[in-house]
PDB file of C-alpha atoms in Angstrom:
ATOM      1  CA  UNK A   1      90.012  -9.039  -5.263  1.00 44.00           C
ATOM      2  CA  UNK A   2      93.575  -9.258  -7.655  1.00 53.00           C
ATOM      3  CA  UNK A   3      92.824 -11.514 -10.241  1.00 67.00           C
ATOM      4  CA  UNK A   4      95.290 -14.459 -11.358  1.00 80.00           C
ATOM      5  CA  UNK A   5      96.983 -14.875 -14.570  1.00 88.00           C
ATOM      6  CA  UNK A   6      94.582 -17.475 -15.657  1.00 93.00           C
ATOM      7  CA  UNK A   7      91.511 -15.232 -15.347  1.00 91.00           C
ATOM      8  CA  UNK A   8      88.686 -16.319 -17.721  1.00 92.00           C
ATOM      9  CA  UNK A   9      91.336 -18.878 -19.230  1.00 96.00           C
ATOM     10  CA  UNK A  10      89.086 -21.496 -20.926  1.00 97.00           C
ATOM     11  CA  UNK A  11      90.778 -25.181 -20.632  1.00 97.00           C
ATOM     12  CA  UNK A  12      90.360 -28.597 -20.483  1.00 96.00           C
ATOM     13  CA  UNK A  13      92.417 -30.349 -18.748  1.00 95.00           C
ATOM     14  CA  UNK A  14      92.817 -34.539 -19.608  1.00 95.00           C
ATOM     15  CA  UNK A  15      93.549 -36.898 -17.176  1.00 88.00           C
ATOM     16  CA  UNK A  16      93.194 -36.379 -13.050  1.00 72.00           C
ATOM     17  CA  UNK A  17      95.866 -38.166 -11.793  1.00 77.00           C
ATOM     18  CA  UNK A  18      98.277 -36.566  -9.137  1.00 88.00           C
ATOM     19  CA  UNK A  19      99.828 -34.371 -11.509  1.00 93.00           C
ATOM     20  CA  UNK A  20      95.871 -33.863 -13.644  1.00 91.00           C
ATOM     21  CA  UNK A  21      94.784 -32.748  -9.722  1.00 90.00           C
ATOM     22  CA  UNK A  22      97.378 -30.315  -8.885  1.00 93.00           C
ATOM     23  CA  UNK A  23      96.991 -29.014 -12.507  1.00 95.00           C
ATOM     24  CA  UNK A  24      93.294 -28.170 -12.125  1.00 93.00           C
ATOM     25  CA  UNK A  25      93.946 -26.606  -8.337  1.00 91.00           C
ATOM     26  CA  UNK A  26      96.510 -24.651  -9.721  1.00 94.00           C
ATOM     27  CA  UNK A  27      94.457 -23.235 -12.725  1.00 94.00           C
ATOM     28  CA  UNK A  28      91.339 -22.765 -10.805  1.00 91.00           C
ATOM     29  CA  UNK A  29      93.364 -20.891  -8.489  1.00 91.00           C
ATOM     30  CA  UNK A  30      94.747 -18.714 -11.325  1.00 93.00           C
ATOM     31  CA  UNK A  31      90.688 -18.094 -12.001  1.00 91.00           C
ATOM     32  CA  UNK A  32      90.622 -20.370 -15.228  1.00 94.00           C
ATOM     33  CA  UNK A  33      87.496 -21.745 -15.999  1.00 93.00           C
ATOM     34  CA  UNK A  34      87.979 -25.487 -16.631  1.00 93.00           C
ATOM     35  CA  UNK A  35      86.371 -28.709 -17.599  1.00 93.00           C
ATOM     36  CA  UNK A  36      88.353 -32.161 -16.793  1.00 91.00           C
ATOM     37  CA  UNK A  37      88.334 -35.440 -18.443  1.00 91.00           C
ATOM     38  CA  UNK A  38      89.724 -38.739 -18.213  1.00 83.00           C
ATOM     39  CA  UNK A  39      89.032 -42.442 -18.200  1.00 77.00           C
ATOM     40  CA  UNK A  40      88.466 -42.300 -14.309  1.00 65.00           C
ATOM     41  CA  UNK A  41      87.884 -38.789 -13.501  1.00 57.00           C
ATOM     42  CA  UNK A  42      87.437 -38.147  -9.688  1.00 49.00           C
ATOM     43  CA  UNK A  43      87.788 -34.766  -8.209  1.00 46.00           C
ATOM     44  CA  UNK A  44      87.331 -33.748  -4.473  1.00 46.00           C
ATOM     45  CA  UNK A  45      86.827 -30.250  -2.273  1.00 41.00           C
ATOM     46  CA  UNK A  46      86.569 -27.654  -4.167  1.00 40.00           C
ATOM     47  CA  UNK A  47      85.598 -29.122  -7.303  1.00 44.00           C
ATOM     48  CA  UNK A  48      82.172 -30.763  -6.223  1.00 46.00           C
ATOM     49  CA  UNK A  49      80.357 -27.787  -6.099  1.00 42.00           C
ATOM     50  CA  UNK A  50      82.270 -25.017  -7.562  1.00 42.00           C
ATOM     51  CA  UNK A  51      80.560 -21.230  -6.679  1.00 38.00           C
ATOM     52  CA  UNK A  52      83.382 -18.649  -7.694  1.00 40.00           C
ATOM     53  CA  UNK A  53      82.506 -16.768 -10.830  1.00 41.00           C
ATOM     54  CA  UNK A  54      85.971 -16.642 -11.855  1.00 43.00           C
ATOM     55  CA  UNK A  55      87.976 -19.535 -11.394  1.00 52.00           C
ATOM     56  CA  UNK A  56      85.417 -22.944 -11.997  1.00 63.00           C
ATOM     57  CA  UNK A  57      85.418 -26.095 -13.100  1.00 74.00           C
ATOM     58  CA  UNK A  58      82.390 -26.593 -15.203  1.00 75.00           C
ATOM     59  CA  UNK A  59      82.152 -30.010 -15.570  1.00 78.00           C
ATOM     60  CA  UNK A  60      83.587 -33.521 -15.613  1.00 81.00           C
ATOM     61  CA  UNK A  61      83.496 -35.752 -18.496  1.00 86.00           C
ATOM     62  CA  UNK A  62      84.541 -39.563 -18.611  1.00 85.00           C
ATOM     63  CA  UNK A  63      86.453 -39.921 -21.661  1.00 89.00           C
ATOM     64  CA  UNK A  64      88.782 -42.863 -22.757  1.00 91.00           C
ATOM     65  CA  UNK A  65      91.362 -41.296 -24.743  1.00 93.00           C
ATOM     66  CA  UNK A  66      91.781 -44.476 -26.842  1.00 93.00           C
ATOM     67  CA  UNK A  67      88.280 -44.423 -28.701  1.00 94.00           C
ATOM     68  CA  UNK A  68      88.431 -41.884 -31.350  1.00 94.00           C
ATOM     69  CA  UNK A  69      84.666 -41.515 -31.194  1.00 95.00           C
ATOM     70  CA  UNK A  70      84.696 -40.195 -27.223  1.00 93.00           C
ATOM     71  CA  UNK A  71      87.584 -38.031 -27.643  1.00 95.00           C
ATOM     72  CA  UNK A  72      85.928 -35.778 -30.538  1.00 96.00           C
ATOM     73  CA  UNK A  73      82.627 -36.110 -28.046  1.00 95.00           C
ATOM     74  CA  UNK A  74      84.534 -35.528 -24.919  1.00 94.00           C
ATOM     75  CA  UNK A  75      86.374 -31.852 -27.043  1.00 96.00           C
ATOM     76  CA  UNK A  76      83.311 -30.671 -28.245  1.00 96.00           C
ATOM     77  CA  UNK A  77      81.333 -31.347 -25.349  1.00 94.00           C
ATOM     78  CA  UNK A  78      84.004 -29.199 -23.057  1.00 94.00           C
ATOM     79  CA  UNK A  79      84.202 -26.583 -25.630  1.00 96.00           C
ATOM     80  CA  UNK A  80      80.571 -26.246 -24.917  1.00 94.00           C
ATOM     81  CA  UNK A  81      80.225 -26.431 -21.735  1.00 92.00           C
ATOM     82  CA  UNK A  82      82.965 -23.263 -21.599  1.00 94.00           C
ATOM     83  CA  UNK A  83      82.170 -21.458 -23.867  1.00 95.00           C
ATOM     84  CA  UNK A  84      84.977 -21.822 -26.344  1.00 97.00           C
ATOM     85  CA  UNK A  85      88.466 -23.439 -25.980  1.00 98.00           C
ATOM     86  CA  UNK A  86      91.752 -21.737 -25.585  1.00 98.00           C
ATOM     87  CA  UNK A  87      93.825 -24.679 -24.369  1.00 98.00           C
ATOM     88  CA  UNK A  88      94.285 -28.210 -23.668  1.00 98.00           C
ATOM     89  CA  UNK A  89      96.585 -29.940 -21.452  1.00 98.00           C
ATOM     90  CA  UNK A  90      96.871 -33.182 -21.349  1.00 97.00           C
ATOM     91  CA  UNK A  91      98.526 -35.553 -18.483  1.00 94.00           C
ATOM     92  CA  UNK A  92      96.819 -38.787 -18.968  1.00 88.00           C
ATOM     93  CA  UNK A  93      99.456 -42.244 -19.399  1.00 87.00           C
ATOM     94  CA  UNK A  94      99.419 -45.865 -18.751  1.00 86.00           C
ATOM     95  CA  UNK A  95      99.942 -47.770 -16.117  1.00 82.00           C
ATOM     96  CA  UNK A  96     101.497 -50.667 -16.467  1.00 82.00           C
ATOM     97  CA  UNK A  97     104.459 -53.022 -15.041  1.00 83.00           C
ATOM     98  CA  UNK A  98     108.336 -52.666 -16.201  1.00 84.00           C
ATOM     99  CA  UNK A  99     110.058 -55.510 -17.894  1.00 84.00           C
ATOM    100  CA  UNK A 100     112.876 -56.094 -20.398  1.00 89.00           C
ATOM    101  CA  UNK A 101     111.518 -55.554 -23.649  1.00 91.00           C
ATOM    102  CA  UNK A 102     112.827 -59.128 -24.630  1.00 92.00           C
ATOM    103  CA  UNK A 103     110.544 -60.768 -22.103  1.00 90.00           C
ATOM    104  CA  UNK A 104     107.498 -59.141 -23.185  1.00 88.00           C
ATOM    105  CA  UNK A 105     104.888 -60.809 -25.525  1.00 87.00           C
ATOM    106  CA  UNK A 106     103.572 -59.846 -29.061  1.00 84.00           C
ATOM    107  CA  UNK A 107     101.044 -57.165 -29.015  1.00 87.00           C
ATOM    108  CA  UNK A 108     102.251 -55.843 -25.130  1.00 87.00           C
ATOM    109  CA  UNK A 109     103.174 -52.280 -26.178  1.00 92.00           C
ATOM    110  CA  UNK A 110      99.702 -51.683 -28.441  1.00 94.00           C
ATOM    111  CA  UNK A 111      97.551 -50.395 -24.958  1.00 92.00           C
ATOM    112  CA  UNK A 112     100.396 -48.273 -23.739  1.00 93.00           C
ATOM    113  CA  UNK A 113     101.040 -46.157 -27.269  1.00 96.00           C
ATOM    114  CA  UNK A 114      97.359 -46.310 -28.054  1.00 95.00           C
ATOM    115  CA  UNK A 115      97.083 -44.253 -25.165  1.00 95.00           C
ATOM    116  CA  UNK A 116     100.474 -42.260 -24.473  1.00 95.00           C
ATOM    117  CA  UNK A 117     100.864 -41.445 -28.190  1.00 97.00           C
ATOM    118  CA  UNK A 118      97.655 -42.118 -30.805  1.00 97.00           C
ATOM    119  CA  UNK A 119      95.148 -40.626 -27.832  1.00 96.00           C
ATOM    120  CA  UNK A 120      97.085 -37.905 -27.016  1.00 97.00           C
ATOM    121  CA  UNK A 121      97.118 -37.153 -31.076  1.00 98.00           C
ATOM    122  CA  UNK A 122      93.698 -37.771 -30.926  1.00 97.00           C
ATOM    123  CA  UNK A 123      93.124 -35.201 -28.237  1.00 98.00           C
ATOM    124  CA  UNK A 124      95.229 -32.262 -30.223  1.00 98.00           C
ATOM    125  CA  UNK A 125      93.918 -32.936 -33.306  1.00 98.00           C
ATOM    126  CA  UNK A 126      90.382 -32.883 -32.074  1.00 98.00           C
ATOM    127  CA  UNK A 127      90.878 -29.729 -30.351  1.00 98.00           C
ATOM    128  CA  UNK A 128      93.141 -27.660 -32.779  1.00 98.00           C
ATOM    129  CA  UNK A 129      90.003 -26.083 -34.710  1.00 98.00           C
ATOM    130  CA  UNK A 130      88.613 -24.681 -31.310  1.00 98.00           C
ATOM    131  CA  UNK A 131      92.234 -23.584 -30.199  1.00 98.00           C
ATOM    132  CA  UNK A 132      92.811 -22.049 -33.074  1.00 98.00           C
ATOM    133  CA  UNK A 133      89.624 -19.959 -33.548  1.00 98.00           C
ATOM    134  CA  UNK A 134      90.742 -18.424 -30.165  1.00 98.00           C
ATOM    135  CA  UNK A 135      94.514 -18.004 -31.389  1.00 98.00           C
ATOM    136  CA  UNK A 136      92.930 -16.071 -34.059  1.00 98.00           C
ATOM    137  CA  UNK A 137      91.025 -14.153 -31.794  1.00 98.00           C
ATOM    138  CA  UNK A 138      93.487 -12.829 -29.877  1.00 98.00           C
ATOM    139  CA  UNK A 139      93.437 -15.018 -26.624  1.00 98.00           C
ATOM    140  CA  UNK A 140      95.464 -16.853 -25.329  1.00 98.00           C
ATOM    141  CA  UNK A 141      96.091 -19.785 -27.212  1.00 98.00           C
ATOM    142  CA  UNK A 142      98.034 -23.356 -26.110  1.00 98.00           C
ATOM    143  CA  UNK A 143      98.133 -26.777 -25.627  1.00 98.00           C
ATOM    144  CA  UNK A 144     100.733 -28.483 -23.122  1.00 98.00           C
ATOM    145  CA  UNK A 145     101.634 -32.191 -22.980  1.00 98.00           C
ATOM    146  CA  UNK A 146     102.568 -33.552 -20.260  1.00 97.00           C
ATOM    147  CA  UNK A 147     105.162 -36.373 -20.996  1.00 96.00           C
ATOM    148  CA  UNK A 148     107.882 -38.013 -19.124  1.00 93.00           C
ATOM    149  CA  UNK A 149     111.767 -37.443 -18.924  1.00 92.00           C
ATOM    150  CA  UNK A 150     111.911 -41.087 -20.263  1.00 88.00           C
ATOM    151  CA  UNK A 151     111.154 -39.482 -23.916  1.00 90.00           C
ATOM    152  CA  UNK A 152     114.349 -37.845 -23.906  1.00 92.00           C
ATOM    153  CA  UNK A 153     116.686 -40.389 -21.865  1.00 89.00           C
ATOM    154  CA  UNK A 154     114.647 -43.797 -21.809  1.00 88.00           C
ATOM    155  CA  UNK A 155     113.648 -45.991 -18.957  1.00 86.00           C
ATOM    156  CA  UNK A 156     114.875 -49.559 -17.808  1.00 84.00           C
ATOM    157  CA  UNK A 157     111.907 -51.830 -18.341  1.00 83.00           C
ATOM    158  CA  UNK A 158     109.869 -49.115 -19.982  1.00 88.00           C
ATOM    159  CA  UNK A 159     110.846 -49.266 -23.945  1.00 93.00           C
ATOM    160  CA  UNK A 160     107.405 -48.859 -25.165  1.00 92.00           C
ATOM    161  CA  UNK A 161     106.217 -45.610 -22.724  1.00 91.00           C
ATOM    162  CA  UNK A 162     109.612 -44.223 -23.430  1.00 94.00           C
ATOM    163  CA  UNK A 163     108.940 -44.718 -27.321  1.00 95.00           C
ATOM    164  CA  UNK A 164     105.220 -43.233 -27.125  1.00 96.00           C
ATOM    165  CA  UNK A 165     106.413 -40.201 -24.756  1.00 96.00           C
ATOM    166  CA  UNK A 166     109.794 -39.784 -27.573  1.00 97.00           C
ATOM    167  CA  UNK A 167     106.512 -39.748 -30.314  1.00 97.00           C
ATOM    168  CA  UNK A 168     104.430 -36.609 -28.577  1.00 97.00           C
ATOM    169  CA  UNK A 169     107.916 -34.903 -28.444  1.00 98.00           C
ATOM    170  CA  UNK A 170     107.927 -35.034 -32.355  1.00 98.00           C
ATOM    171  CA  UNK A 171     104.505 -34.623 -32.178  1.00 98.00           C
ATOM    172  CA  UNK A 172     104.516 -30.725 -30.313  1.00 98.00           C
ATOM    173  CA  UNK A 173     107.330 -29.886 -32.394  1.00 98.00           C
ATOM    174  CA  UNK A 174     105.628 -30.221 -35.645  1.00 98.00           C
ATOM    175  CA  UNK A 175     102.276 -28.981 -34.276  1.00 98.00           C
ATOM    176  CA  UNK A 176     104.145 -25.966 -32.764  1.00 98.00           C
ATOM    177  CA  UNK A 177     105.290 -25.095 -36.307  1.00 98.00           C
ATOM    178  CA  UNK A 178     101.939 -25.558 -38.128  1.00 98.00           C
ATOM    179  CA  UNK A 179     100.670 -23.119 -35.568  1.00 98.00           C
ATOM    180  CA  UNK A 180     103.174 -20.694 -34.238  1.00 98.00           C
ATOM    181  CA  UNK A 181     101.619 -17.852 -36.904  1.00 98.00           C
ATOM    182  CA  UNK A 182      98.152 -18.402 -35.269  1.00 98.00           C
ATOM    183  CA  UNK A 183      99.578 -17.460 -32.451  1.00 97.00           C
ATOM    184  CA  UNK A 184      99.222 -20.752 -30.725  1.00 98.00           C
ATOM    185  CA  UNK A 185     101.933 -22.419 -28.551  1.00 98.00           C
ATOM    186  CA  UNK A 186     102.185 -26.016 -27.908  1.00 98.00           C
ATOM    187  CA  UNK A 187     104.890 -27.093 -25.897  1.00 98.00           C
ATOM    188  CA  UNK A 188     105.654 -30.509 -23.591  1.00 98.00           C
ATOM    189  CA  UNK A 189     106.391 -30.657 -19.632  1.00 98.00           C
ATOM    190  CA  UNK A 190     108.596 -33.890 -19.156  1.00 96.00           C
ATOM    191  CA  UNK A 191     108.693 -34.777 -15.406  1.00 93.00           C
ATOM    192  CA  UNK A 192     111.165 -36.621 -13.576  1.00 87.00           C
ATOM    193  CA  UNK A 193     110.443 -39.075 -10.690  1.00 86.00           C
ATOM    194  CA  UNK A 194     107.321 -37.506  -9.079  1.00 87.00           C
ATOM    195  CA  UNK A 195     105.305 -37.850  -5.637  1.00 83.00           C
ATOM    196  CA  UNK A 196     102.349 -39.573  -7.016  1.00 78.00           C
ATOM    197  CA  UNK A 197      99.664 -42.033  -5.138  1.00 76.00           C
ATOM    198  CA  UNK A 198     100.765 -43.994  -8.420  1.00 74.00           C
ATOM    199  CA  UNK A 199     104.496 -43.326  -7.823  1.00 69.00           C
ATOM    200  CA  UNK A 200     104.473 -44.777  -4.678  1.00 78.00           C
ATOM    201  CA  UNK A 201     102.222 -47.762  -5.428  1.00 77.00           C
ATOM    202  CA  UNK A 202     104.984 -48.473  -8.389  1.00 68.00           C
ATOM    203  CA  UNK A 203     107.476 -48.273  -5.615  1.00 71.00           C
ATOM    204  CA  UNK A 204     106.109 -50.807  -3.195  1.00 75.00           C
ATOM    205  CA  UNK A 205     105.784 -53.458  -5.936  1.00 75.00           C
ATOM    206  CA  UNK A 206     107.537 -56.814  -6.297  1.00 80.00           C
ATOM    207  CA  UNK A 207     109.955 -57.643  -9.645  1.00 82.00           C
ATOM    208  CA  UNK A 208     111.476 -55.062 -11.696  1.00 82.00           C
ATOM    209  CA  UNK A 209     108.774 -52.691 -11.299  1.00 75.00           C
ATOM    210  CA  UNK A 210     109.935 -51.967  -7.314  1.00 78.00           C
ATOM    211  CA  UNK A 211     112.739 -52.319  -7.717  1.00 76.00           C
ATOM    212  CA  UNK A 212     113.434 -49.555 -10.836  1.00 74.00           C
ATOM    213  CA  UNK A 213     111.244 -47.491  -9.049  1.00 78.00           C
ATOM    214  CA  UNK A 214     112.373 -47.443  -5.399  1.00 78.00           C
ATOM    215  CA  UNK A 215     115.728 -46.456  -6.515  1.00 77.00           C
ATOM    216  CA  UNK A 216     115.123 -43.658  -8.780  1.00 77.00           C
ATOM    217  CA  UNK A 217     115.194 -40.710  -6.137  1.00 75.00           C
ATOM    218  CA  UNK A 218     118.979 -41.714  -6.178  1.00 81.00           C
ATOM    219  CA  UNK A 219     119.777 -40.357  -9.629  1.00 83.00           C
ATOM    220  CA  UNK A 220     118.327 -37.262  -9.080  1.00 88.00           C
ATOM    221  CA  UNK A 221     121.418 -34.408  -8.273  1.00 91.00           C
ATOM    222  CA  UNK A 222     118.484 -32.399  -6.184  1.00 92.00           C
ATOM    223  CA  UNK A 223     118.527 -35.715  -4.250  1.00 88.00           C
ATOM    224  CA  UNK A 224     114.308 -35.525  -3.965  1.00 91.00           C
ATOM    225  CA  UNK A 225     111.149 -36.715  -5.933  1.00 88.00           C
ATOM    226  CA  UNK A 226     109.515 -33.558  -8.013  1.00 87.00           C
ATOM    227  CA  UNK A 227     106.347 -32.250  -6.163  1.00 93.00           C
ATOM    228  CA  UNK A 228     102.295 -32.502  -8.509  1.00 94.00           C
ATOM    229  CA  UNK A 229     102.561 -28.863  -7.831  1.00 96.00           C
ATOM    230  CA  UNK A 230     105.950 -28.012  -9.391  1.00 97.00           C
ATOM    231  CA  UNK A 231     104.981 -30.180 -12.744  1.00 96.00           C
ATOM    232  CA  UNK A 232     101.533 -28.126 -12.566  1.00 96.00           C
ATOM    233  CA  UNK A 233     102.942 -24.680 -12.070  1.00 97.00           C
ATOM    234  CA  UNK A 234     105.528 -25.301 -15.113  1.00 98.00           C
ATOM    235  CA  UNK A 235     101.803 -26.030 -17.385  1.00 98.00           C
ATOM    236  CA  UNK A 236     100.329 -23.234 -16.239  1.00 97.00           C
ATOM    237  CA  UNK A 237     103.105 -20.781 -17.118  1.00 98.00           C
ATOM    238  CA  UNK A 238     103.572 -22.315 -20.313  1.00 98.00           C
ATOM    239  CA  UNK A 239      99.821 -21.412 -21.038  1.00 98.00           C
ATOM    240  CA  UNK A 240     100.533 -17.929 -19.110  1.00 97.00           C
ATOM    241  CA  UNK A 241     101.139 -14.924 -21.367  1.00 96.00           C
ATOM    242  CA  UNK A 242     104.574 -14.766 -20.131  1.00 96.00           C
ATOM    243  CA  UNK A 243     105.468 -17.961 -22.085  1.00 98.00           C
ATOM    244  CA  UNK A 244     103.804 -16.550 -25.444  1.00 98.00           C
ATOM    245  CA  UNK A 245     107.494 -16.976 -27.180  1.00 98.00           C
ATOM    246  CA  UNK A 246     107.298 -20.299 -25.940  1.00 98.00           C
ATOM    247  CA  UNK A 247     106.855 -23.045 -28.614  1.00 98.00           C
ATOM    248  CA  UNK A 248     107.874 -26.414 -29.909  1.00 98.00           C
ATOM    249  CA  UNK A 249     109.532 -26.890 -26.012  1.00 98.00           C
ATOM    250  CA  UNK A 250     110.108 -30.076 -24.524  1.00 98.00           C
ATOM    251  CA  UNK A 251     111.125 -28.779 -20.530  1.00 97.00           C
ATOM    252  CA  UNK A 252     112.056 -31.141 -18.311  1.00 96.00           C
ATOM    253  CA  UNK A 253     111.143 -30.871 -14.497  1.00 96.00           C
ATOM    254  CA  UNK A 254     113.199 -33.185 -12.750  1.00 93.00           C
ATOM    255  CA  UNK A 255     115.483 -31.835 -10.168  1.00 93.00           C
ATOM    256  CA  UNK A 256     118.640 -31.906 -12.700  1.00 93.00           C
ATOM    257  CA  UNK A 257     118.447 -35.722 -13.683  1.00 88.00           C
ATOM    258  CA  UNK A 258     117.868 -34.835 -17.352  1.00 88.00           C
ATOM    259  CA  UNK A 259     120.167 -31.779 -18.375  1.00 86.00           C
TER     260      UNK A 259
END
């Protein structure tokens, strides 16, 4: 049996959404070992009763990203269950409806940065002493944020998302630097317009929200909505050994509408 380039690969993975999902089948598949968290975490197949000795997940934990108190639980806890830590990635966000920043009310953009920005700090800095241990070990050491193209162009209706996603960007830059000697890499994945359950739901609904939504594919010069898979193959080579030169990145996947 050829191995993948994952083998033995300890990770947790936050958030199992469409792209969370298709990062976890991907890594398994590589024959990393993996734990998965989020606020809602359901996982199907392959993942109910895992039996390879290779490529696993080892357990699900409910975690809400915004208490400070279940994130360092929800770290530790994975690192146990694996064994260690080498890497996080993290691909949780917010779901929420678009409108013009000057209709919004006082207080609207707290939820969505406590959890697209301060959580996903939260989650790093929680995990950065177990990370690092295996940096200095010699494995292969990483963490990978997944983001959104709106951190580097904005988003019509979206001001606060776009300011929280432009905030991790800073965010792996300056983590990247305080680590690149370990060696540990931390770079971001920012996708474009992607074929998501929550995608389409976004699509389909009334008022701004539809409307920006349903009309994105059209600004995109590959003329087609980005695939789970192609976001979750982009995280898994940036926590590949062929990506070890790879720091402080912010790579967009989005079929050329970000250049």
């Amino acid at each position: 049996m050829s191995l993948g380039q994952h083998v033995g690969q300890k990770i947790l993975v936050v958030g199992a959404g469409g792209i969370g999902t298709a990062t976890v089948e991907h890594l398994v598949t590589e024959d990393a070992r993996v734990v998965v968290a989020g606020r809602n975490v359901r996982m199907d197949g392959p993942f109910d009763d895992p039996k390879d000795e290779l490529g696993i997940v080892l357990g699900h934990l409910t975690v809400d990203i915004t208490d400070e108190g279940a994130v360092e639980w929800g770290v530790t806890r994975a690192a146990e269950l694996l064994g260690g830590l080498d890497a996080l990635v993290v691909t949780a966000g917010h779901r929420h409806e678009l409108a013009p920043l000057h209709e919004t009310q006082a207080g609207w953009a707290r939820e969505i940065i406590e959890t697209e920005l301060i959580g996903v700090m939260s989650l790093v800095r929680h995990s950065l002493p177990f990370i690092r241990n295996a940096g200095n070990k010699g494995r292969r050491a990483g963490i990978v944020v997944v983001a959104s193209d709106s951190a580097k162009a904005g988003s019509m209706g979206d001001a606060a998302s776009s300011a929280a996603r432009s905030g991790v960007l800073g965010m792996v830059k300056s983590v990247a630097r305080e680590n690149a000697t370990v060696p540990l890499t931390v770079n971001a994945v920012c996708p474009g317009p992607t074929d998501t359950e929550m995608y389409r739901q976004a699509a389909e609904a009334e008022g701004m929200t539809g409307k920006v939504f349903s009309g994105m594919a059209k600004g995109i010069p590959a003329r087609r909505l980005g695939q789970p898979e192609e976001i979750a193959a982009t995280v898994a080579f940036l926590l590949s050994e062929g990506s070890a030169y790879i720091t402080g990145q912010a790579l967009s996947v989005s079929g050329g509408l970000t250049m």
